[in-house]
Structure formats: structure tokens, C-alpha cells
Amino acid sequence: MIIHCCAIRLTLTILLLLASLTTIQAQSPLVEFTAVGKLQQGLRLVEFSNETVIIGRDGWLHSLQADPSIRVVEGQYEPLPATQLRNELRAEFGRDFEVVATQHFLVVQPVARGKLWPDLFEQSHRAFLSFMSRRGVNVRNGRFPMVAIVFPDEKAMYDEFRRLKIDKSRVAGIYANASNRVMTHDNGRRDWTAATVRHEAAHQSAFNTGVHSRINDTPQWITEGIGQLFEPVAMTDLRLAAPAAELVNVESMQLLKTKFALHDGNSLADSMKQLISDDTMFKDDQQIETAYAISWAMMFYLAHRQTDAFANVLNHTVNRQPFEAYTRDQKMKDFLRIVGCDTHEFSKRVTRYLLSL
């Protein structure tokens, strides 16, 4: 099974600052600073004795050591226009790469790779918008440009991870929340990498359209369940509404069949209860694959059989108050209220539906 990640979860301090961004913008001047090897402009969110947190005009969050070279400049904070960001990406990645623009993306890829990757990112995003809108999920236009980086091989991708101090291994790609970039490579099993791209692009789409929030705590079974939903290639085919059986995440389904007695309607109930209550299964190497598979099953069932609950789960979690502790008890209460049954009954419903496919 592919292990995915929504890399670099934001610290509570940065989340607090983001929540107050509208207020801070009115009070804080535009600053010039150097980060990731280039001179940039952004908004200083907060300054500690030895650290300054700045949001760049590309939406990248930078935590910098106290630096006297950070200086106030004239102007107001505005996101970078796509044309300017495109030029900056060309300068950042050099002549061996090209920057291909689509309606929603700037895709950085090795020269002469054609339209395969740009089309995949664009199709994935359009499929995401269509899927969510048809089910009553609130979506909005993103504020910052969506950037995807395709490296020529796995080594180049991991070199970039090390440069950015991203501690990840055994992945075909990631969505980095702090930089708001998807990073992957195109040297390997193309179908496996493409499934990863669809998963990570779903994260990027969700955080850029307000389906998920960068400023509050969304349970991981929801975020990763959404990522798993969009792995199958049929999810990007907008020519017709494919039957649910064609949209199954085959790897997740196979793991559930192998590990659980799906004919026993309660076989998933305990794991579901744990996933709803906290994210510990995703932090356990022995349980992480199971966590992804069950998260997929829960979101897949809701998306196809309880669409109102699917929309309500997403619309409720994204609109929670920023930084308000999301306790185990409250998570469970919200789930029971939205879904309308306890975890044992929900487990039976999900397994019956999976077996019907």
C-alpha cells in the first residue's frame, strides 16, 4: 500500500497567527526577507526574541531565526500573481526545468516532459471540485497559487526534502502544508506515482478551496480519507458519472478484505471508534495502513450513501473555531450527531455497502 502524507503539519503558534491574518494585515507593514535562498516579500505575523514568523506572498509560511536583514518596505500585502510566481519558479529551478501553466496550477517539471503531469494535476483538481460541489460541500476560490513540482527521479525529490528539512521516507510524493506545494517525481512505477499525485493533489485542492482549514484541527481520518478517495484513475474522468464500483480504492479494499471479516458487520467498529476519537493509528507503523484503508471506507460510504452527512462532516470541521481544542468526546459527539448512528451500526452499514460492490 502507498503510504502518503500531508507533510509538515503547522504548529499551533503558526495556526494562531494565520487565524488572525486579516486583523494583522491591517496593522502590520510589508517586509522584505530572505528564505529558501531568495529575497522575498511578506507579512510579519509575529516576532519573538529569537524567531520571526512570516507569510510570503506565495502563501509559504517561514519560521526564521531573528534576522536584522528583515526590513519594512512600502506597499501592502497581496498574493503573488501567477505570472510573477511563474518567473520566480523558473529562476528557482533553473534551465533543466520548465514551468507549465494550467487554469489552476503552475507545474514545474523537467524540460520536454509534455502535458502528462500538468493534465493530471488539472484533471485531479477539476474532479475534486465537481465531486465536492455535487455533494453539497462548500468550496471557494483559492487565494494563493497552486504549485506542483515534478522531479526527474526519486533522488532529486529527496534532495529537495533534505533542503527543506522535510523528514519523510518511502513516499512517492507529498503535499507540504507549509509551502502549499505538491512534490513528486516521474522516475518509477508511473501508475503508483500517479495514484500518489491524485492523493496529494486532493489534499492541496482541499486546503486551497476551503474544504479543509489550515487554521484548525481536522481529524486525520477525514483528511486522509479524502486523499484515498481520489487515488483511483476513474476519479479524474469527468466525461460521465462512473458507477461507485469503478471508483473503489482497490488497495484499501483488498487490505480490508484480508485483515477483517467483512461479513461480520461489527469487524471495523473498534478501529472506527479509535480513528474518530484521535489520530494515534496514523502514528503507529503497525496500524497506519489499516488507518488509511478504514478512513477510505468511511469517506467512500458517506460520499456515495449518505451524501448529506458527507457534506456535513466536511462543512462542520472546516468551520470550527480556530485553535479550540477538539476533544475525543466532542469528536465522537459530532460524528454521532452528523451520521445519525453509533459506530457499531455505522460499521455494519459500511461493510454491507462494501460487500455489495
mmCIF file of C-alpha atoms in Angstrom:
data_model
loop_
_atom_site.group_PDB
_atom_site.id
_atom_site.type_symbol
_atom_site.label_atom_id
_atom_site.label_comp_id
_atom_site.label_asym_id
_atom_site.label_seq_id
_atom_site.Cartn_x
_atom_site.Cartn_y
_atom_site.Cartn_z
ATOM 1 C CA MET A 1 0.000 0.000 0.000
ATOM 2 C CA ILE A 2 1.171 3.524 -0.759
ATOM 3 C CA ILE A 3 1.953 5.497 2.379
ATOM 4 C CA HIS A 4 1.045 9.129 1.872
ATOM 5 C CA CYS A 5 1.486 12.189 3.976
ATOM 6 C CA CYS A 6 0.242 15.708 4.276
ATOM 7 C CA ALA A 7 3.729 16.865 5.219
ATOM 8 C CA ILE A 8 4.709 19.464 7.790
ATOM 9 C CA ARG A 9 1.688 19.948 9.988
ATOM 10 C CA LEU A 10 1.613 23.557 11.126
ATOM 11 C CA THR A 11 2.451 24.388 14.730
ATOM 12 C CA LEU A 12 -0.242 25.775 16.999
ATOM 13 C CA THR A 13 1.594 29.111 17.140
ATOM 14 C CA ILE A 14 1.530 29.478 13.362
ATOM 15 C CA LEU A 15 -2.092 28.391 13.203
ATOM 16 C CA LEU A 16 -2.982 31.055 15.741
ATOM 17 C CA LEU A 17 -1.254 33.637 13.644
ATOM 18 C CA LEU A 18 -2.974 32.532 10.458
ATOM 19 C CA ALA A 19 -6.356 32.779 12.106
ATOM 20 C CA SER A 20 -5.646 36.402 12.916
ATOM 21 C CA LEU A 21 -4.235 37.173 9.469
ATOM 22 C CA THR A 22 -6.993 39.587 8.438
ATOM 23 C CA THR A 23 -6.513 41.664 11.575
ATOM 24 C CA ILE A 24 -2.731 41.507 11.411
ATOM 25 C CA GLN A 25 -2.691 42.610 7.770
ATOM 26 C CA ALA A 26 -4.361 45.864 8.707
ATOM 27 C CA GLN A 27 -1.742 46.522 11.385
ATOM 28 C CA SER A 28 1.480 45.049 10.004
ATOM 29 C CA PRO A 29 3.668 46.524 7.243
ATOM 30 C CA LEU A 30 5.064 44.643 4.273
ATOM 31 C CA VAL A 31 8.568 43.282 4.951
ATOM 32 C CA GLU A 32 11.444 42.053 2.828
ATOM 33 C CA PHE A 33 13.347 38.947 3.910
ATOM 34 C CA THR A 34 15.478 36.086 2.639
ATOM 35 C CA ALA A 35 14.252 32.479 2.815
ATOM 36 C CA VAL A 36 14.854 29.285 0.823
ATOM 37 C CA GLY A 37 17.701 31.060 -0.944
ATOM 38 C CA LYS A 38 15.864 34.077 -2.349
ATOM 39 C CA LEU A 39 14.804 37.598 -1.454
ATOM 40 C CA GLN A 40 11.060 37.768 -0.826
ATOM 41 C CA GLN A 41 8.300 39.967 0.494
ATOM 42 C CA GLY A 42 5.681 39.023 3.022
ATOM 43 C CA LEU A 43 3.830 39.800 6.193
ATOM 44 C CA ARG A 44 5.498 39.522 9.591
ATOM 45 C CA LEU A 45 2.956 37.649 11.695
ATOM 46 C CA VAL A 46 4.845 37.670 14.979
ATOM 47 C CA GLU A 47 8.332 38.277 16.328
ATOM 48 C CA PHE A 48 9.865 36.522 19.306
ATOM 49 C CA SER A 49 13.264 37.157 20.885
ATOM 50 C CA ASN A 50 14.929 34.622 18.572
ATOM 51 C CA GLU A 51 12.340 33.859 15.903
ATOM 52 C CA THR A 52 10.190 35.656 13.342
ATOM 53 C CA VAL A 53 7.223 34.061 11.563
ATOM 54 C CA ILE A 54 6.413 35.476 8.106
ATOM 55 C CA ILE A 55 3.892 34.508 5.450
ATOM 56 C CA GLY A 56 5.260 35.060 1.953
ATOM 57 C CA ARG A 57 3.275 36.382 -0.973
ATOM 58 C CA ASP A 58 3.092 32.821 -2.339
ATOM 59 C CA GLY A 59 1.404 31.617 0.864
ATOM 60 C CA TRP A 60 4.536 29.886 2.155
ATOM 61 C CA LEU A 61 4.935 30.097 5.932
ATOM 62 C CA HIS A 62 8.511 30.821 7.058
ATOM 63 C CA SER A 63 9.832 30.492 10.596
ATOM 64 C CA LEU A 64 13.118 32.432 10.632
ATOM 65 C CA GLN A 65 15.716 32.997 13.286
ATOM 66 C CA ALA A 66 15.934 36.625 14.415
ATOM 67 C CA ASP A 67 17.496 38.417 11.464
ATOM 68 C CA PRO A 68 18.307 42.136 11.294
ATOM 69 C CA SER A 69 18.089 41.978 7.496
ATOM 70 C CA ILE A 70 14.283 41.711 7.714
ATOM 71 C CA ARG A 71 13.179 45.215 6.847
ATOM 72 C CA VAL A 72 9.965 47.134 6.304
ATOM 73 C CA VAL A 73 9.233 48.178 2.705
ATOM 74 C CA GLU A 74 6.488 50.230 1.097
ATOM 75 C CA GLY A 75 3.318 48.607 -0.139
ATOM 76 C CA GLN A 76 0.539 46.331 1.042
ATOM 77 C CA TYR A 77 0.493 42.565 1.332
ATOM 78 C CA GLU A 78 -1.004 40.905 -1.747
ATOM 79 C CA PRO A 79 -0.643 37.319 -3.024
ATOM 80 C CA LEU A 80 1.717 36.924 -5.970
ATOM 81 C CA PRO A 81 0.050 36.944 -9.395
ATOM 82 C CA ALA A 82 0.581 33.692 -11.288
ATOM 83 C CA THR A 83 2.759 35.355 -13.949
ATOM 84 C CA GLN A 84 5.234 36.646 -11.385
ATOM 85 C CA LEU A 85 5.314 33.363 -9.482
ATOM 86 C CA ARG A 86 5.954 31.542 -12.750
ATOM 87 C CA ASN A 87 9.070 33.648 -13.354
ATOM 88 C CA GLU A 88 10.247 33.055 -9.773
ATOM 89 C CA LEU A 89 9.815 29.305 -10.159
ATOM 90 C CA ARG A 90 11.869 29.377 -13.371
ATOM 91 C CA ALA A 91 14.655 31.149 -11.518
ATOM 92 C CA GLU A 92 14.398 28.780 -8.546
ATOM 93 C CA PHE A 93 14.611 25.521 -10.515
ATOM 94 C CA GLY A 94 16.826 26.538 -13.422
ATOM 95 C CA ARG A 95 17.139 25.702 -17.082
ATOM 96 C CA ASP A 96 16.662 21.945 -16.673
ATOM 97 C CA PHE A 97 13.045 22.566 -15.679
ATOM 98 C CA GLU A 98 10.076 24.212 -17.347
ATOM 99 C CA VAL A 99 7.023 25.781 -15.731
ATOM 100 C CA VAL A 100 3.746 24.786 -17.374
ATOM 101 C CA ALA A 101 0.647 26.812 -16.543
ATOM 102 C CA THR A 102 -2.828 25.328 -16.448
ATOM 103 C CA GLN A 103 -6.038 27.016 -15.353
ATOM 104 C CA HIS A 104 -5.366 26.264 -11.677
ATOM 105 C CA PHE A 105 -1.713 25.152 -11.462
ATOM 106 C CA LEU A 106 1.869 26.066 -12.118
ATOM 107 C CA VAL A 107 3.616 22.745 -12.705
ATOM 108 C CA VAL A 108 7.416 22.659 -12.512
ATOM 109 C CA GLN A 109 8.775 19.648 -14.390
ATOM 110 C CA PRO A 110 11.899 18.536 -16.277
ATOM 111 C CA VAL A 111 12.107 20.020 -19.758
ATOM 112 C CA ALA A 112 10.216 18.234 -22.543
ATOM 113 C CA ARG A 113 8.015 16.097 -20.296
ATOM 114 C CA GLY A 114 4.928 17.164 -22.227
ATOM 115 C CA LYS A 115 1.428 17.565 -20.810
ATOM 116 C CA LEU A 116 1.109 14.342 -18.802
ATOM 117 C CA TRP A 117 1.717 15.864 -15.372
ATOM 118 C CA PRO A 118 0.026 19.239 -15.946
ATOM 119 C CA ASP A 119 -3.045 17.423 -17.269
ATOM 120 C CA LEU A 120 -3.039 15.062 -14.293
ATOM 121 C CA PHE A 121 -2.942 17.890 -11.744
ATOM 122 C CA GLU A 122 -5.573 19.911 -13.587
ATOM 123 C CA GLN A 123 -7.879 16.926 -14.068
ATOM 124 C CA SER A 124 -7.478 15.950 -10.419
ATOM 125 C CA HIS A 125 -8.431 19.433 -9.249
ATOM 126 C CA ARG A 126 -11.429 19.675 -11.560
ATOM 127 C CA ALA A 127 -12.598 16.244 -10.448
ATOM 128 C CA PHE A 128 -12.247 17.354 -6.845
ATOM 129 C CA LEU A 129 -14.327 20.490 -7.414
ATOM 130 C CA SER A 130 -17.018 18.547 -9.275
ATOM 131 C CA PHE A 131 -17.181 15.713 -6.739
ATOM 132 C CA MET A 132 -17.437 18.059 -3.763
ATOM 133 C CA SER A 133 -19.882 20.501 -5.330
ATOM 134 C CA ARG A 134 -22.287 17.740 -6.391
ATOM 135 C CA ARG A 135 -22.417 16.558 -2.787
ATOM 136 C CA GLY A 136 -23.099 19.929 -1.204
ATOM 137 C CA VAL A 137 -19.609 20.567 0.174
ATOM 138 C CA ASN A 138 -18.770 24.265 0.367
ATOM 139 C CA VAL A 139 -15.902 25.177 -1.979
ATOM 140 C CA ARG A 140 -14.356 28.578 -2.701
ATOM 141 C CA ASN A 141 -11.645 30.048 -4.906
ATOM 142 C CA GLY A 142 -8.152 29.668 -3.511
ATOM 143 C CA ARG A 143 -6.185 32.753 -2.564
ATOM 144 C CA PHE A 144 -2.649 31.542 -3.305
ATOM 145 C CA PRO A 145 -1.275 29.957 -6.496
ATOM 146 C CA MET A 146 -1.202 26.156 -6.567
ATOM 147 C CA VAL A 147 2.304 24.870 -7.284
ATOM 148 C CA ALA A 148 3.307 21.303 -8.141
ATOM 149 C CA ILE A 149 6.927 20.179 -8.511
ATOM 150 C CA VAL A 150 7.790 17.044 -10.516
ATOM 151 C CA PHE A 151 11.410 15.996 -10.037
ATOM 152 C CA PRO A 152 13.232 13.821 -12.591
ATOM 153 C CA ASP A 153 13.826 10.989 -10.130
ATOM 154 C CA GLU A 154 13.450 9.905 -6.523
ATOM 155 C CA LYS A 155 16.931 11.121 -5.520
ATOM 156 C CA ALA A 156 16.204 14.664 -6.688
ATOM 157 C CA MET A 157 12.939 14.659 -4.758
ATOM 158 C CA TYR A 158 14.616 13.512 -1.540
ATOM 159 C CA ASP A 159 17.394 16.064 -2.050
ATOM 160 C CA GLU A 160 14.659 18.726 -2.044
ATOM 161 C CA PHE A 161 13.139 17.215 1.100
ATOM 162 C CA ARG A 162 16.511 17.489 2.834
ATOM 163 C CA ARG A 163 16.965 21.077 1.638
ATOM 164 C CA LEU A 164 13.599 21.999 3.114
ATOM 165 C CA LYS A 165 14.186 19.867 6.239
ATOM 166 C CA ILE A 166 11.254 17.588 5.477
ATOM 167 C CA ASP A 167 11.783 14.281 7.265
ATOM 168 C CA LYS A 168 9.945 11.784 5.064
ATOM 169 C CA SER A 169 10.878 8.450 3.523
ATOM 170 C CA ARG A 170 9.210 5.712 1.464
ATOM 171 C CA VAL A 171 6.879 8.101 -0.323
ATOM 172 C CA ALA A 172 6.229 8.770 -3.995
ATOM 173 C CA GLY A 173 5.192 12.334 -3.214
ATOM 174 C CA ILE A 174 3.845 14.710 -0.589
ATOM 175 C CA TYR A 175 1.690 17.761 -0.117
ATOM 176 C CA ALA A 176 3.627 20.168 2.135
ATOM 177 C CA ASN A 177 1.106 22.286 4.009
ATOM 178 C CA ALA A 178 3.616 24.983 4.980
ATOM 179 C CA SER A 179 4.799 25.612 1.403
ATOM 180 C CA ASN A 180 1.444 24.739 -0.188
ATOM 181 C CA ARG A 181 3.275 22.623 -2.786
ATOM 182 C CA VAL A 182 2.891 19.081 -4.050
ATOM 183 C CA MET A 183 6.257 17.412 -4.715
ATOM 184 C CA THR A 184 6.702 14.129 -6.574
ATOM 185 C CA HIS A 185 8.946 12.500 -9.232
ATOM 186 C CA ASP A 186 8.401 10.753 -12.561
ATOM 187 C CA ASN A 187 11.040 8.015 -12.461
ATOM 188 C CA GLY A 188 9.426 4.829 -11.239
ATOM 189 C CA ARG A 189 6.151 2.964 -11.410
ATOM 190 C CA ARG A 190 4.062 5.503 -13.299
ATOM 191 C CA ASP A 191 0.696 4.136 -12.145
ATOM 192 C CA TRP A 192 1.822 4.099 -8.496
ATOM 193 C CA THR A 193 3.194 7.644 -8.690
ATOM 194 C CA ALA A 194 0.067 8.879 -10.484
ATOM 195 C CA ALA A 195 -2.125 7.471 -7.700
ATOM 196 C CA THR A 196 0.056 9.294 -5.177
ATOM 197 C CA VAL A 197 -0.265 12.520 -7.162
ATOM 198 C CA ARG A 198 -4.052 12.215 -7.178
ATOM 199 C CA HIS A 199 -3.983 11.644 -3.404
ATOM 200 C CA GLU A 200 -1.676 14.573 -2.652
ATOM 201 C CA ALA A 201 -3.391 16.850 -5.183
ATOM 202 C CA ALA A 202 -6.653 16.174 -3.333
ATOM 203 C CA HIS A 203 -5.002 17.450 -0.140
ATOM 204 C CA GLN A 204 -3.795 20.552 -1.980
ATOM 205 C CA SER A 205 -7.222 21.143 -3.534
ATOM 206 C CA ALA A 206 -8.949 20.665 -0.174
ATOM 207 C CA PHE A 207 -6.727 23.170 1.628
ATOM 208 C CA ASN A 208 -6.935 25.696 -1.222
ATOM 209 C CA THR A 209 -10.705 25.589 -1.670
ATOM 210 C CA GLY A 210 -11.666 25.715 1.990
ATOM 211 C CA VAL A 211 -12.807 22.088 2.218
ATOM 212 C CA HIS A 212 -10.111 21.704 4.901
ATOM 213 C CA SER A 213 -8.725 24.522 7.017
ATOM 214 C CA ARG A 214 -5.099 25.412 7.672
ATOM 215 C CA ILE A 215 -6.135 27.053 10.946
ATOM 216 C CA ASN A 216 -7.930 24.352 12.889
ATOM 217 C CA ASP A 217 -7.604 20.701 13.803
ATOM 218 C CA THR A 218 -9.264 18.423 11.243
ATOM 219 C CA PRO A 219 -9.309 14.727 12.261
ATOM 220 C CA GLN A 220 -6.873 12.787 10.133
ATOM 221 C CA TRP A 221 -9.390 10.115 9.141
ATOM 222 C CA ILE A 222 -11.208 12.884 7.281
ATOM 223 C CA THR A 223 -8.192 14.411 5.512
ATOM 224 C CA GLU A 224 -6.622 11.065 4.610
ATOM 225 C CA GLY A 225 -9.979 9.523 3.742
ATOM 226 C CA ILE A 226 -10.410 12.301 1.179
ATOM 227 C CA GLY A 227 -6.918 11.663 -0.185
ATOM 228 C CA GLN A 228 -7.661 7.946 -0.524
ATOM 229 C CA LEU A 229 -10.941 8.690 -2.304
ATOM 230 C CA PHE A 230 -9.141 10.380 -5.183
ATOM 231 C CA GLU A 231 -6.446 7.773 -5.889
ATOM 232 C CA PRO A 232 -8.395 5.686 -8.454
ATOM 233 C CA VAL A 233 -7.841 6.835 -12.012
ATOM 234 C CA ALA A 234 -11.592 6.793 -12.678
ATOM 235 C CA MET A 235 -11.962 9.726 -10.260
ATOM 236 C CA THR A 236 -10.370 12.057 -12.842
ATOM 237 C CA ASP A 237 -12.677 11.022 -15.707
ATOM 238 C CA LEU A 238 -15.297 13.759 -15.944
ATOM 239 C CA ARG A 239 -16.934 12.505 -19.140
ATOM 240 C CA LEU A 240 -19.586 10.608 -17.220
ATOM 241 C CA ALA A 241 -20.528 9.732 -13.670
ATOM 242 C CA ALA A 242 -18.806 6.392 -13.118
ATOM 243 C CA PRO A 243 -20.623 3.799 -11.000
ATOM 244 C CA ALA A 244 -19.338 3.554 -7.441
ATOM 245 C CA ALA A 245 -17.791 0.133 -8.050
ATOM 246 C CA GLU A 246 -15.371 1.697 -10.566
ATOM 247 C CA LEU A 247 -14.265 4.296 -8.015
ATOM 248 C CA VAL A 248 -13.164 1.794 -5.373
ATOM 249 C CA ASN A 249 -9.651 2.202 -3.973
ATOM 250 C CA VAL A 250 -8.551 -1.337 -4.782
ATOM 251 C CA GLU A 251 -5.596 -1.446 -2.371
ATOM 252 C CA SER A 252 -7.685 -0.192 0.528
ATOM 253 C CA MET A 253 -10.481 -2.646 -0.264
ATOM 254 C CA GLN A 254 -8.050 -5.549 -0.542
ATOM 255 C CA LEU A 255 -6.461 -4.745 2.817
ATOM 256 C CA LEU A 256 -9.859 -4.630 4.495
ATOM 257 C CA LYS A 257 -10.845 -7.971 2.957
ATOM 258 C CA THR A 258 -7.560 -9.548 4.050
ATOM 259 C CA LYS A 259 -7.433 -8.161 7.577
ATOM 260 C CA PHE A 260 -11.095 -8.066 8.586
ATOM 261 C CA ALA A 261 -14.016 -10.451 8.367
ATOM 262 C CA LEU A 262 -16.226 -8.095 6.417
ATOM 263 C CA HIS A 263 -19.177 -10.477 6.647
ATOM 264 C CA ASP A 264 -19.166 -9.606 10.368
ATOM 265 C CA GLY A 265 -20.752 -6.160 10.332
ATOM 266 C CA ASN A 266 -19.006 -5.094 13.546
ATOM 267 C CA SER A 267 -15.484 -6.082 12.496
ATOM 268 C CA LEU A 268 -14.438 -2.491 11.793
ATOM 269 C CA ALA A 269 -16.277 -0.858 14.684
ATOM 270 C CA ASP A 270 -13.437 -0.687 17.233
ATOM 271 C CA SER A 271 -10.954 0.702 14.716
ATOM 272 C CA MET A 272 -13.512 3.234 13.505
ATOM 273 C CA LYS A 273 -14.132 4.382 17.047
ATOM 274 C CA GLN A 274 -10.415 4.891 17.602
ATOM 275 C CA LEU A 275 -9.977 6.793 14.319
ATOM 276 C CA ILE A 276 -12.885 9.094 15.108
ATOM 277 C CA SER A 277 -11.531 9.786 18.606
ATOM 278 C CA ASP A 278 -7.881 10.545 17.782
ATOM 279 C CA ASP A 279 -5.088 10.203 15.201
ATOM 280 C CA THR A 280 -2.952 7.634 17.041
ATOM 281 C CA MET A 281 -3.391 4.885 14.434
ATOM 282 C CA PHE A 282 -1.666 7.096 11.853
ATOM 283 C CA LYS A 283 1.362 7.404 14.136
ATOM 284 C CA ASP A 284 1.768 3.639 14.615
ATOM 285 C CA ASP A 285 3.757 1.857 11.895
ATOM 286 C CA GLN A 286 1.825 -1.335 12.640
ATOM 287 C CA GLN A 287 -1.558 0.329 12.144
ATOM 288 C CA ILE A 288 -1.014 3.108 9.621
ATOM 289 C CA GLU A 289 -2.004 1.104 6.534
ATOM 290 C CA THR A 290 -5.171 -0.016 8.303
ATOM 291 C CA ALA A 291 -5.887 3.591 9.291
ATOM 292 C CA TYR A 292 -5.718 4.721 5.664
ATOM 293 C CA ALA A 293 -7.898 1.847 4.445
ATOM 294 C CA ILE A 294 -10.639 2.319 7.041
ATOM 295 C CA SER A 295 -10.583 6.099 6.545
ATOM 296 C CA TRP A 296 -11.174 5.467 2.848
ATOM 297 C CA ALA A 297 -14.046 3.076 3.597
ATOM 298 C CA MET A 298 -15.755 5.592 5.901
ATOM 299 C CA MET A 299 -15.486 8.517 3.498
ATOM 300 C CA PHE A 300 -16.328 6.374 0.451
ATOM 301 C CA TYR A 301 -19.509 5.116 2.119
ATOM 302 C CA LEU A 302 -20.548 8.600 3.227
ATOM 303 C CA ALA A 303 -19.826 10.093 -0.206
ATOM 304 C CA HIS A 304 -21.999 7.532 -2.002
ATOM 305 C CA ARG A 305 -24.653 6.502 0.508
ATOM 306 C CA GLN A 306 -25.041 9.391 2.989
ATOM 307 C CA THR A 307 -24.122 12.414 0.908
ATOM 308 C CA ASP A 308 -25.704 14.897 3.310
ATOM 309 C CA ALA A 309 -23.594 13.502 6.152
ATOM 310 C CA PHE A 310 -20.510 13.568 3.898
ATOM 311 C CA ALA A 311 -21.033 17.280 3.252
ATOM 312 C CA ASN A 312 -21.851 17.998 6.887
ATOM 313 C CA VAL A 313 -18.713 16.262 8.175
ATOM 314 C CA LEU A 314 -16.543 18.453 5.940
ATOM 315 C CA ASN A 315 -18.513 21.677 6.326
ATOM 316 C CA HIS A 316 -18.622 21.288 10.110
ATOM 317 C CA THR A 317 -14.930 20.535 10.642
ATOM 318 C CA VAL A 318 -13.722 23.354 8.394
ATOM 319 C CA ASN A 319 -15.905 25.889 10.208
ATOM 320 C CA ARG A 320 -14.893 25.005 13.742
ATOM 321 C CA GLN A 321 -13.399 27.797 15.820
ATOM 322 C CA PRO A 322 -9.618 28.073 15.240
ATOM 323 C CA PHE A 323 -7.398 26.579 17.964
ATOM 324 C CA GLU A 324 -10.313 25.346 20.004
ATOM 325 C CA ALA A 325 -9.228 22.005 21.436
ATOM 326 C CA TYR A 326 -11.079 19.214 19.641
ATOM 327 C CA THR A 327 -11.501 16.671 22.425
ATOM 328 C CA ARG A 328 -12.124 12.970 21.963
ATOM 329 C CA ASP A 329 -15.607 13.321 23.434
ATOM 330 C CA GLN A 330 -16.523 16.223 21.166
ATOM 331 C CA LYS A 331 -15.253 14.433 18.063
ATOM 332 C CA MET A 332 -17.429 11.442 18.868
ATOM 333 C CA LYS A 333 -20.460 13.591 19.690
ATOM 334 C CA ASP A 334 -20.109 15.436 16.383
ATOM 335 C CA PHE A 335 -19.780 12.177 14.477
ATOM 336 C CA LEU A 336 -22.843 10.596 16.098
ATOM 337 C CA ARG A 337 -24.902 13.736 15.509
ATOM 338 C CA ILE A 338 -23.921 14.093 11.852
ATOM 339 C CA VAL A 339 -24.019 10.415 10.856
ATOM 340 C CA GLY A 340 -27.069 9.576 12.945
ATOM 341 C CA CYS A 341 -25.953 6.294 14.477
ATOM 342 C CA ASP A 342 -23.276 4.795 16.750
ATOM 343 C CA THR A 343 -20.028 3.288 15.481
ATOM 344 C CA HIS A 344 -21.321 -0.303 15.616
ATOM 345 C CA GLU A 345 -24.298 0.500 13.407
ATOM 346 C CA PHE A 346 -22.122 2.640 11.148
ATOM 347 C CA SER A 347 -19.629 -0.229 10.808
ATOM 348 C CA LYS A 348 -22.471 -2.530 9.719
ATOM 349 C CA ARG A 349 -23.654 -0.026 7.135
ATOM 350 C CA VAL A 350 -20.161 0.467 5.708
ATOM 351 C CA THR A 351 -19.353 -3.256 5.497
ATOM 352 C CA ARG A 352 -22.715 -4.097 3.906
ATOM 353 C CA TYR A 353 -22.067 -1.448 1.284
ATOM 354 C CA LEU A 354 -18.521 -2.627 0.580
ATOM 355 C CA LEU A 355 -19.709 -6.215 0.195
ATOM 356 C CA SER A 356 -22.418 -5.070 -2.222
ATOM 357 C CA LEU A 357 -19.672 -3.775 -4.534
#
